[in-house]
Amino acid sequence: MTARLYNYDLDVDCYRVRLVASVVGLPLELVGLDVFPGHDHLTDAMLALNPARRLPVLVDGDLVLTQVPAILWHVASQAGAALVPAAPAAMLEWLSFAAGDLACATAARNASMLGQGDPVAPRAAARAALRRLDDHMVRAGIAGQGYVAGDTLTLADLALFPAFALSRDFGVDHDEFAALRLWARRVRTVPGFITMPGIPDYH
Amino acid sequence: MTPDIWLPLALTTAIETGTSAGTAIDGTEIAVWRDVAGRVHTWEDRCPHRGMKLSFGFVRGDHIACLYHGWQYDAAGQCRYIPAHPDLEVPKSICVKTWPVAEAGGMVWVWLGAGALVPAPDLPQAVALRSLYLDCPLSRVVALLEGGSPLGGAAQVDGAVARVGALVIGLQSVAPGRSALHITVAGAPTEAELTTLTHKAEALRRVAERVEAAA
Ligand code: FES
């Protein structure tokens, strides 16, 4: 049975799920919701699925997943283990970073583009997190590794990519992140790569 | 006033063939891009059409295309193609300001000065370590380097270049309160040595930004 993704095209976390599904070649049944301004995610039926009032939600049989790392993991593992290395600790570190330390990037973007809250603090936090990621990729590059958790693309790269690719939307330019520019360019070349509104499709 | 010297603004390895990046020198925004023939260009980072940053654009052969409406500029900065008017002979007046550019010692250099051009810096080939961006004025970083910093002993500073041990560092004043170091290593450093240097570079950034925050 095809897993069902409750999806909003402009939501960054929904994009993360579509991106991973596209790269591993797993078909998803997309249920399109209008979050803004429709608030489709706040209907009783949706709140029963996810009381946390946010997307994405993935339903696969009896399984209901609302946490992005768990959804990404599930999607990737349904289609073989290509994006999940045998020793997954380093990947988990950066997958957690994407969902934790970098969550402020989504907050900064929503504040800048939708006027949801003050963008100053989340923007500074997101810039600091991107700087840490850039420092990491500098060292990875010296070790000859092109991706965040080694020399092959993993779930973590795909989870991290949108925050960097969309950072200009919340006023953080790519100028200072030379190592991330090279890495993002590499991520874009993976077969099955897709974009979302706000990420130009030119490479 | 921009001094009549060559100024570093990127490591050559950071500007891959067919890509563009934005940067600034004392607030002057500059697009750095490399065409498919491998030649690097330093232009004003502003599309003559509506002012979009050209560094957001994409390289097509020896042209760069603006992200906004796709106007294409040739290697001399001349607009050659306007997608909305494909048959138009584009007026000569539509062109981007360009600056002389050079590559030396693993860095990209730009000449913003008004005076007569001098030869590009004569630096030996070096291994790129990283570009390090700091939230403090270049003068503060230079003072730290000259006084002895986590990167090593007292650096010798000559124009836009600092030397300490095997390190040759390009000095960039990005904007008031923001600076960049383009750090290269002479000789044949090992992977372990380079990794150690990245930690030292981050330590320098911490010290510089801490001093700046306290000032
Ligand atoms: S702003 Fe560059 S083409 Fe319109």
Coordinates of C-alpha atoms and ligand atoms in Angstrom, one line a residue:
Chain A
M1 CA 0.0 0.0 0.0
T2 CA 1.2 3.5 -0.8
A3 CA 2.0 5.6 2.2
R4 CA 0.0 8.8 2.4
L5 CA 1.6 12.2 2.9
Y6 CA -0.5 15.1 4.1
N7 CA 1.3 17.8 2.2
Y8 CA 1.5 21.5 1.7
D9 CA 3.8 22.4 -1.2
L10 CA 5.2 25.6 0.5
D11 CA 6.0 23.9 3.8
V12 CA 9.8 23.2 4.1
D13 CA 9.4 20.0 6.1
C14 CA 6.9 18.6 3.6
Y15 CA 9.5 19.4 0.9
R16 CA 12.1 17.4 2.8
V17 CA 9.8 14.3 2.7
R18 CA 9.0 14.8 -1.0
L19 CA 12.7 15.2 -1.8
V20 CA 13.7 12.0 0.0
A21 CA 10.8 10.1 -1.5
S22 CA 11.8 11.3 -5.0
V23 CA 15.5 10.5 -4.5
V24 CA 14.8 6.9 -3.3
G25 CA 12.0 6.5 -5.9
L26 CA 9.2 5.8 -3.5
P27 CA 5.8 6.8 -4.7
L28 CA 3.7 8.6 -2.1
E29 CA 0.0 9.4 -2.2
L30 CA 0.0 13.2 -1.7
V31 CA -3.0 14.7 0.1
G32 CA -2.7 18.4 -0.7
L33 CA -3.7 20.8 2.1
D34 CA -4.0 24.5 2.0
V35 CA -2.3 25.6 5.2
F36 CA -2.0 29.3 4.4
P37 CA -4.6 30.9 4.4
G38 CA -6.9 27.8 4.4
H39 CA -5.8 26.3 7.7
D40 CA -6.7 22.8 6.4
H41 CA -4.3 21.3 8.9
L42 CA -6.5 22.5 11.8
T43 CA -9.6 20.5 10.9
D44 CA -10.8 18.0 13.4
A45 CA -9.7 15.1 11.2
M46 CA -6.2 16.5 10.9
L47 CA -5.9 17.4 14.6
A48 CA -6.9 13.8 15.4
L49 CA -3.9 12.7 13.3
N50 CA -1.5 15.4 14.6
P51 CA -2.5 17.5 17.6
A52 CA 0.8 19.4 17.2
R53 CA -1.0 21.5 14.5
R54 CA 1.6 21.1 11.8
L55 CA 2.6 19.2 8.7
P56 CA 3.9 16.9 7.4
V57 CA 2.0 13.8 8.6
L58 CA 2.7 10.4 7.1
V59 CA 0.2 7.6 7.4
D60 CA 1.4 4.1 6.3
G61 CA -1.2 1.4 7.3
D62 CA -1.5 1.7 11.0
L63 CA 1.6 3.8 11.4
V64 CA 1.1 7.6 11.9
L65 CA 4.3 9.6 11.8
T66 CA 4.6 13.3 12.6
Q67 CA 8.3 13.8 13.5
V68 CA 10.3 14.7 10.4
P69 CA 13.4 12.5 11.1
A70 CA 11.1 9.5 11.7
I71 CA 9.2 10.2 8.5
L72 CA 12.4 10.6 6.4
W73 CA 13.8 7.4 7.9
H74 CA 10.6 5.5 7.2
V75 CA 10.4 6.8 3.6
A76 CA 14.1 6.0 2.9
S77 CA 13.9 2.5 4.5
Q78 CA 10.8 1.5 2.5
A79 CA 12.9 1.8 -0.7
G80 CA 16.0 0.0 0.3
A81 CA 18.7 1.4 2.6
A82 CA 20.6 3.6 0.1
L83 CA 20.4 6.8 2.2
V84 CA 21.0 5.1 5.5
P85 CA 24.6 4.0 6.1
A86 CA 25.3 0.8 7.9
A87 CA 26.9 2.8 10.8
P88 CA 24.4 5.6 11.1
A89 CA 25.6 7.6 14.1
A90 CA 27.2 10.4 12.1
M91 CA 24.1 10.6 9.9
L92 CA 21.9 10.7 13.0
E93 CA 23.9 13.5 14.4
W94 CA 23.3 15.7 11.4
L95 CA 19.7 14.6 10.9
S96 CA 19.1 15.6 14.5
F97 CA 20.9 18.9 13.8
A98 CA 18.6 19.5 10.9
A99 CA 15.5 18.9 13.0
G100 CA 16.8 20.6 16.1
D101 CA 19.4 23.3 15.8
L102 CA 18.4 24.2 12.3
A103 CA 14.6 24.3 13.0
C104 CA 15.1 28.0 13.7
A105 CA 15.6 28.4 9.9
T106 CA 12.0 27.5 9.3
A107 CA 10.9 29.9 12.1
A108 CA 13.1 32.6 10.5
R109 CA 11.6 32.0 7.1
N110 CA 8.0 32.0 8.3
A111 CA 8.7 35.2 10.3
S112 CA 10.2 36.9 7.2
M113 CA 7.8 35.8 4.6
L114 CA 4.5 35.3 6.5
G115 CA 5.0 37.8 9.3
Q116 CA 4.8 35.1 11.9
G117 CA 6.7 36.5 14.8
D118 CA 10.0 38.5 15.0
P119 CA 12.7 37.2 12.6
V120 CA 15.7 38.7 14.3
A121 CA 16.5 36.0 16.9
P122 CA 15.7 33.0 14.7
R123 CA 17.7 34.5 11.8
A124 CA 20.8 34.9 14.0
A125 CA 20.4 31.4 15.4
A126 CA 20.0 30.0 11.8
R127 CA 23.1 31.9 10.7
A128 CA 25.0 30.5 13.6
A129 CA 23.8 26.9 12.8
L130 CA 24.7 27.3 9.1
R131 CA 28.2 28.5 10.2
R132 CA 28.6 25.3 12.2
L133 CA 27.6 23.2 9.3
D134 CA 30.0 25.1 7.0
D135 CA 32.8 24.5 9.5
H136 CA 32.0 20.8 9.4
M137 CA 32.0 20.7 5.6
V138 CA 35.4 22.5 5.6
R139 CA 36.8 19.6 7.6
A140 CA 34.9 17.0 5.6
G141 CA 36.4 18.5 2.5
I142 CA 39.9 18.2 3.9
A143 CA 39.2 14.5 4.7
G144 CA 38.1 14.1 1.1
Q145 CA 34.4 13.6 2.0
G146 CA 31.8 15.4 0.0
Y147 CA 28.8 14.9 2.3
V148 CA 27.9 15.6 5.9
A149 CA 28.2 12.0 7.1
G150 CA 30.9 10.6 4.8
D151 CA 31.7 10.2 1.2
T152 CA 28.1 9.3 0.1
L153 CA 24.9 11.2 0.2
T154 CA 22.7 10.3 3.2
L155 CA 19.3 11.3 4.6
A156 CA 21.1 14.0 6.6
D157 CA 22.2 15.8 3.5
L158 CA 18.7 15.9 2.1
A159 CA 17.3 17.0 5.5
L160 CA 19.8 19.8 5.8
F161 CA 19.8 21.1 2.2
P162 CA 16.5 23.1 2.3
A163 CA 17.5 25.3 5.2
F164 CA 20.6 26.4 3.3
A165 CA 18.9 26.6 -0.1
L166 CA 16.2 28.8 1.3
S167 CA 18.3 30.9 3.6
R168 CA 18.1 34.0 1.4
D169 CA 14.4 34.1 2.1
F170 CA 15.2 35.0 5.7
G171 CA 18.0 37.3 4.9
V172 CA 21.0 35.0 5.3
D173 CA 23.1 35.1 2.2
H174 CA 25.3 32.3 0.9
D175 CA 28.4 34.6 0.6
E176 CA 30.0 33.4 3.9
F177 CA 29.4 29.7 3.3
A178 CA 31.8 28.6 0.6
A179 CA 31.9 25.0 1.7
L180 CA 28.1 24.8 1.8
R181 CA 27.9 26.3 -1.7
L182 CA 30.0 23.4 -3.0
W183 CA 28.1 20.9 -1.0
A184 CA 24.7 22.1 -2.0
R185 CA 25.7 22.0 -5.6
R186 CA 26.7 18.3 -5.1
V187 CA 23.4 17.5 -3.4
R188 CA 21.5 19.0 -6.4
T189 CA 23.1 16.5 -8.8
V190 CA 21.7 13.4 -7.1
P191 CA 19.3 11.5 -9.4
G192 CA 15.7 12.3 -8.4
F193 CA 16.5 15.7 -7.0
I194 CA 13.5 18.0 -7.0
T195 CA 13.0 21.6 -5.9
M196 CA 10.2 23.5 -4.2
P197 CA 9.0 27.1 -4.7
G198 CA 11.8 29.4 -3.7
I199 CA 14.6 27.0 -4.8
P200 CA 15.7 27.8 -8.4
D201 CA 15.9 24.9 -10.7
Y202 CA 18.9 25.7 -12.8
H203 CA 21.8 23.4 -12.1
Chain B
M1 CA 38.4 55.6 -1.6
T2 CA 39.5 52.2 -2.8
P3 CA 43.2 51.7 -2.6
D4 CA 45.2 50.9 -5.8
I5 CA 46.1 47.4 -4.8
W6 CA 44.8 44.0 -5.6
L7 CA 42.3 42.7 -3.1
P8 CA 41.5 39.1 -2.4
L9 CA 37.9 38.0 -2.3
A10 CA 37.7 34.2 -2.5
L11 CA 39.7 31.0 -2.7
T12 CA 40.0 29.8 -6.3
T13 CA 38.6 26.4 -5.3
A14 CA 35.4 28.0 -4.0
I15 CA 34.5 29.4 -7.4
E16 CA 33.9 26.2 -9.4
T17 CA 33.6 26.3 -13.2
G18 CA 30.0 27.3 -14.2
T19 CA 29.2 28.9 -10.8
S20 CA 28.7 32.3 -9.2
A21 CA 29.0 33.7 -5.7
G22 CA 28.4 37.0 -4.1
T23 CA 30.8 38.9 -1.8
A24 CA 31.6 42.5 -0.9
I25 CA 34.6 44.7 -0.3
D26 CA 33.9 47.6 2.1
G27 CA 30.3 47.3 1.1
T28 CA 30.8 47.3 -2.6
E29 CA 28.9 44.2 -3.7
I30 CA 30.7 42.0 -6.2
A31 CA 29.6 38.9 -8.2
V32 CA 32.4 36.4 -8.7
W33 CA 31.7 33.9 -11.4
R34 CA 33.6 31.4 -13.5
D35 CA 32.6 30.7 -17.1
V36 CA 32.8 27.2 -18.6
A37 CA 36.1 28.0 -20.1
G38 CA 37.4 28.4 -16.6
R39 CA 37.9 32.2 -16.7
V40 CA 36.9 34.1 -13.6
H41 CA 35.0 37.4 -13.6
T42 CA 34.4 40.1 -10.9
W43 CA 31.5 42.3 -11.6
E44 CA 29.2 44.7 -9.8
D45 CA 26.6 42.5 -8.2
R46 CA 23.7 44.2 -9.7
C47 CA 21.6 43.5 -12.8
P48 CA 21.1 46.6 -15.0
H49 CA 17.5 45.6 -15.5
R50 CA 15.9 45.7 -12.1
G51 CA 18.9 45.5 -9.8
M52 CA 18.7 41.8 -8.9
K53 CA 22.0 40.4 -7.6
L54 CA 23.8 38.8 -10.6
S55 CA 25.5 36.4 -8.2
F56 CA 22.1 34.7 -7.7
G57 CA 22.1 34.0 -11.5
F58 CA 23.3 31.0 -13.4
V59 CA 26.2 30.5 -15.8
R60 CA 25.4 29.4 -19.3
G61 CA 28.6 28.9 -21.3
D62 CA 30.5 32.2 -21.3
H63 CA 27.3 34.1 -20.3
I64 CA 25.7 34.7 -16.9
A65 CA 21.9 34.9 -16.8
C66 CA 20.1 36.9 -14.2
L67 CA 17.8 34.8 -12.0
Y68 CA 15.0 37.4 -12.2
H69 CA 14.1 37.8 -15.9
G70 CA 16.9 35.9 -17.5
W71 CA 18.8 38.7 -19.2
Q72 CA 22.1 37.3 -20.3
Y73 CA 25.5 39.0 -20.2
D74 CA 28.7 38.0 -22.0
A75 CA 32.2 37.8 -20.5
A76 CA 32.7 41.6 -21.1
G77 CA 29.5 42.4 -19.1
Q78 CA 27.6 43.4 -22.2
C79 CA 23.9 42.3 -22.3
R80 CA 23.4 39.9 -25.2
Y81 CA 20.0 38.4 -24.8
I82 CA 16.6 39.5 -23.3
P83 CA 14.2 36.5 -23.2
A84 CA 11.1 38.7 -23.3
H85 CA 12.4 40.2 -26.6
P86 CA 14.4 37.4 -28.2
D87 CA 14.8 39.2 -31.6
L88 CA 16.0 42.5 -30.1
E89 CA 19.4 43.8 -30.9
V90 CA 20.3 44.6 -27.3
P91 CA 21.5 48.3 -27.0
K92 CA 25.2 48.6 -26.1
S93 CA 24.3 50.8 -23.2
I94 CA 23.0 47.8 -21.2
C95 CA 26.1 46.5 -19.6
V96 CA 27.4 45.6 -16.1
K97 CA 30.3 47.3 -14.5
T98 CA 33.3 44.9 -14.4
W99 CA 36.6 45.1 -12.6
P100 CA 40.0 43.6 -13.4
V101 CA 40.5 40.1 -11.9
A102 CA 43.4 37.8 -11.3
E103 CA 44.1 34.4 -9.8
A104 CA 47.3 34.0 -7.8
G105 CA 48.4 31.9 -4.8
G106 CA 45.1 30.0 -4.8
M107 CA 43.0 33.2 -4.4
V108 CA 40.9 35.3 -6.6
W109 CA 41.9 39.0 -6.6
V110 CA 40.0 42.1 -7.8
W111 CA 41.3 45.6 -8.7
L112 CA 38.8 48.2 -7.6
G113 CA 41.2 51.1 -7.8
A114 CA 41.1 54.1 -10.1
G115 CA 44.9 54.2 -10.6
A116 CA 47.0 52.4 -13.2
L117 CA 46.8 48.6 -12.9
V118 CA 49.9 46.9 -11.5
P119 CA 50.8 43.2 -12.0
A120 CA 48.8 40.7 -9.9
P121 CA 50.4 39.6 -6.6
D122 CA 53.3 37.2 -7.2
L123 CA 52.5 34.3 -4.9
P124 CA 53.5 30.7 -5.2
Q125 CA 50.9 28.0 -5.6
A126 CA 49.5 27.0 -2.2
V127 CA 46.9 24.6 -0.7
A128 CA 43.6 26.2 0.1
L129 CA 42.6 25.8 3.7
R130 CA 39.3 27.7 3.9
S131 CA 37.8 31.2 3.8
L132 CA 36.9 32.4 7.3
Y133 CA 34.3 35.1 7.8
L134 CA 34.3 37.1 11.0
D135 CA 31.9 39.5 12.6
C136 CA 34.5 42.1 13.4
P137 CA 36.4 44.8 11.4
L138 CA 39.4 43.7 9.5
S139 CA 41.6 46.1 11.5
R140 CA 40.8 44.0 14.6
V141 CA 41.7 40.7 13.0
V142 CA 44.9 42.2 11.6
A143 CA 45.9 43.5 15.1
L144 CA 45.3 40.0 16.5
L145 CA 47.3 38.4 13.7
E146 CA 50.2 40.8 14.2
G147 CA 50.2 40.3 17.9
G148 CA 50.2 36.6 17.7
S149 CA 47.0 34.6 17.4
P150 CA 45.7 31.1 17.7
L151 CA 47.0 30.6 14.1
G152 CA 50.6 31.0 15.3
G153 CA 53.2 33.7 16.2
A154 CA 53.3 37.3 15.0
A155 CA 52.1 37.6 11.4
Q156 CA 53.8 39.8 8.8
V157 CA 51.2 42.0 7.1
D158 CA 51.9 43.5 3.7
G159 CA 49.0 45.2 2.1
A160 CA 46.2 42.6 1.8
V161 CA 48.4 39.6 2.6
A162 CA 49.4 38.3 6.0
R163 CA 52.0 35.6 6.5
V164 CA 52.5 33.5 9.5
G165 CA 54.6 30.3 9.4
A166 CA 53.5 28.4 6.3
L167 CA 50.2 30.3 6.1
V168 CA 49.6 32.9 3.4
I169 CA 46.3 34.7 4.2
G170 CA 44.4 37.1 2.0
L171 CA 42.7 39.9 4.0
Q172 CA 39.3 41.1 3.0
S173 CA 37.3 43.9 4.6
V174 CA 33.8 42.9 3.7
A175 CA 31.8 45.7 5.3
P176 CA 32.1 47.8 8.5
G177 CA 32.2 45.1 11.2
R178 CA 32.7 42.2 8.8
S179 CA 35.8 40.7 7.4
A180 CA 37.1 37.5 5.7
L181 CA 40.4 35.7 5.7
H182 CA 41.3 33.5 2.7
I183 CA 43.7 31.1 4.3
T184 CA 46.2 29.1 2.2
V185 CA 49.1 26.9 3.2
A186 CA 52.5 26.8 1.4
G187 CA 54.3 23.6 0.8
A188 CA 52.7 20.1 1.1
P189 CA 50.7 20.0 4.4
T190 CA 49.3 16.7 5.5
E191 CA 45.6 16.1 6.1
A192 CA 46.2 16.1 9.8
E193 CA 48.0 19.4 9.7
L194 CA 45.2 21.0 7.7
T195 CA 42.6 19.7 10.1
T196 CA 44.5 21.1 13.0
L197 CA 44.7 24.5 11.2
T198 CA 40.9 24.5 10.7
H199 CA 40.5 24.3 14.5
K200 CA 43.0 27.1 15.0
A201 CA 41.2 29.2 12.5
E202 CA 37.9 28.7 14.4
A203 CA 39.7 29.6 17.6
L204 CA 40.9 32.8 16.0
R205 CA 37.3 33.6 15.0
R206 CA 36.1 33.0 18.5
V207 CA 38.8 35.3 20.0
A208 CA 38.2 38.1 17.4
E209 CA 34.5 38.0 17.8
R210 CA 34.7 37.9 21.6
V211 CA 37.0 40.9 21.7
E212 CA 34.7 42.7 19.2
A213 CA 31.6 41.9 21.4
A214 CA 33.4 43.3 24.4
A215 CA 34.5 46.5 22.7
Ligands
FES1 S1 16.5 42.1 -12.8 FE1 18.0 41.0 -14.0 S2 16.8 40.4 -15.7 FE2 15.4 41.6 -14.6

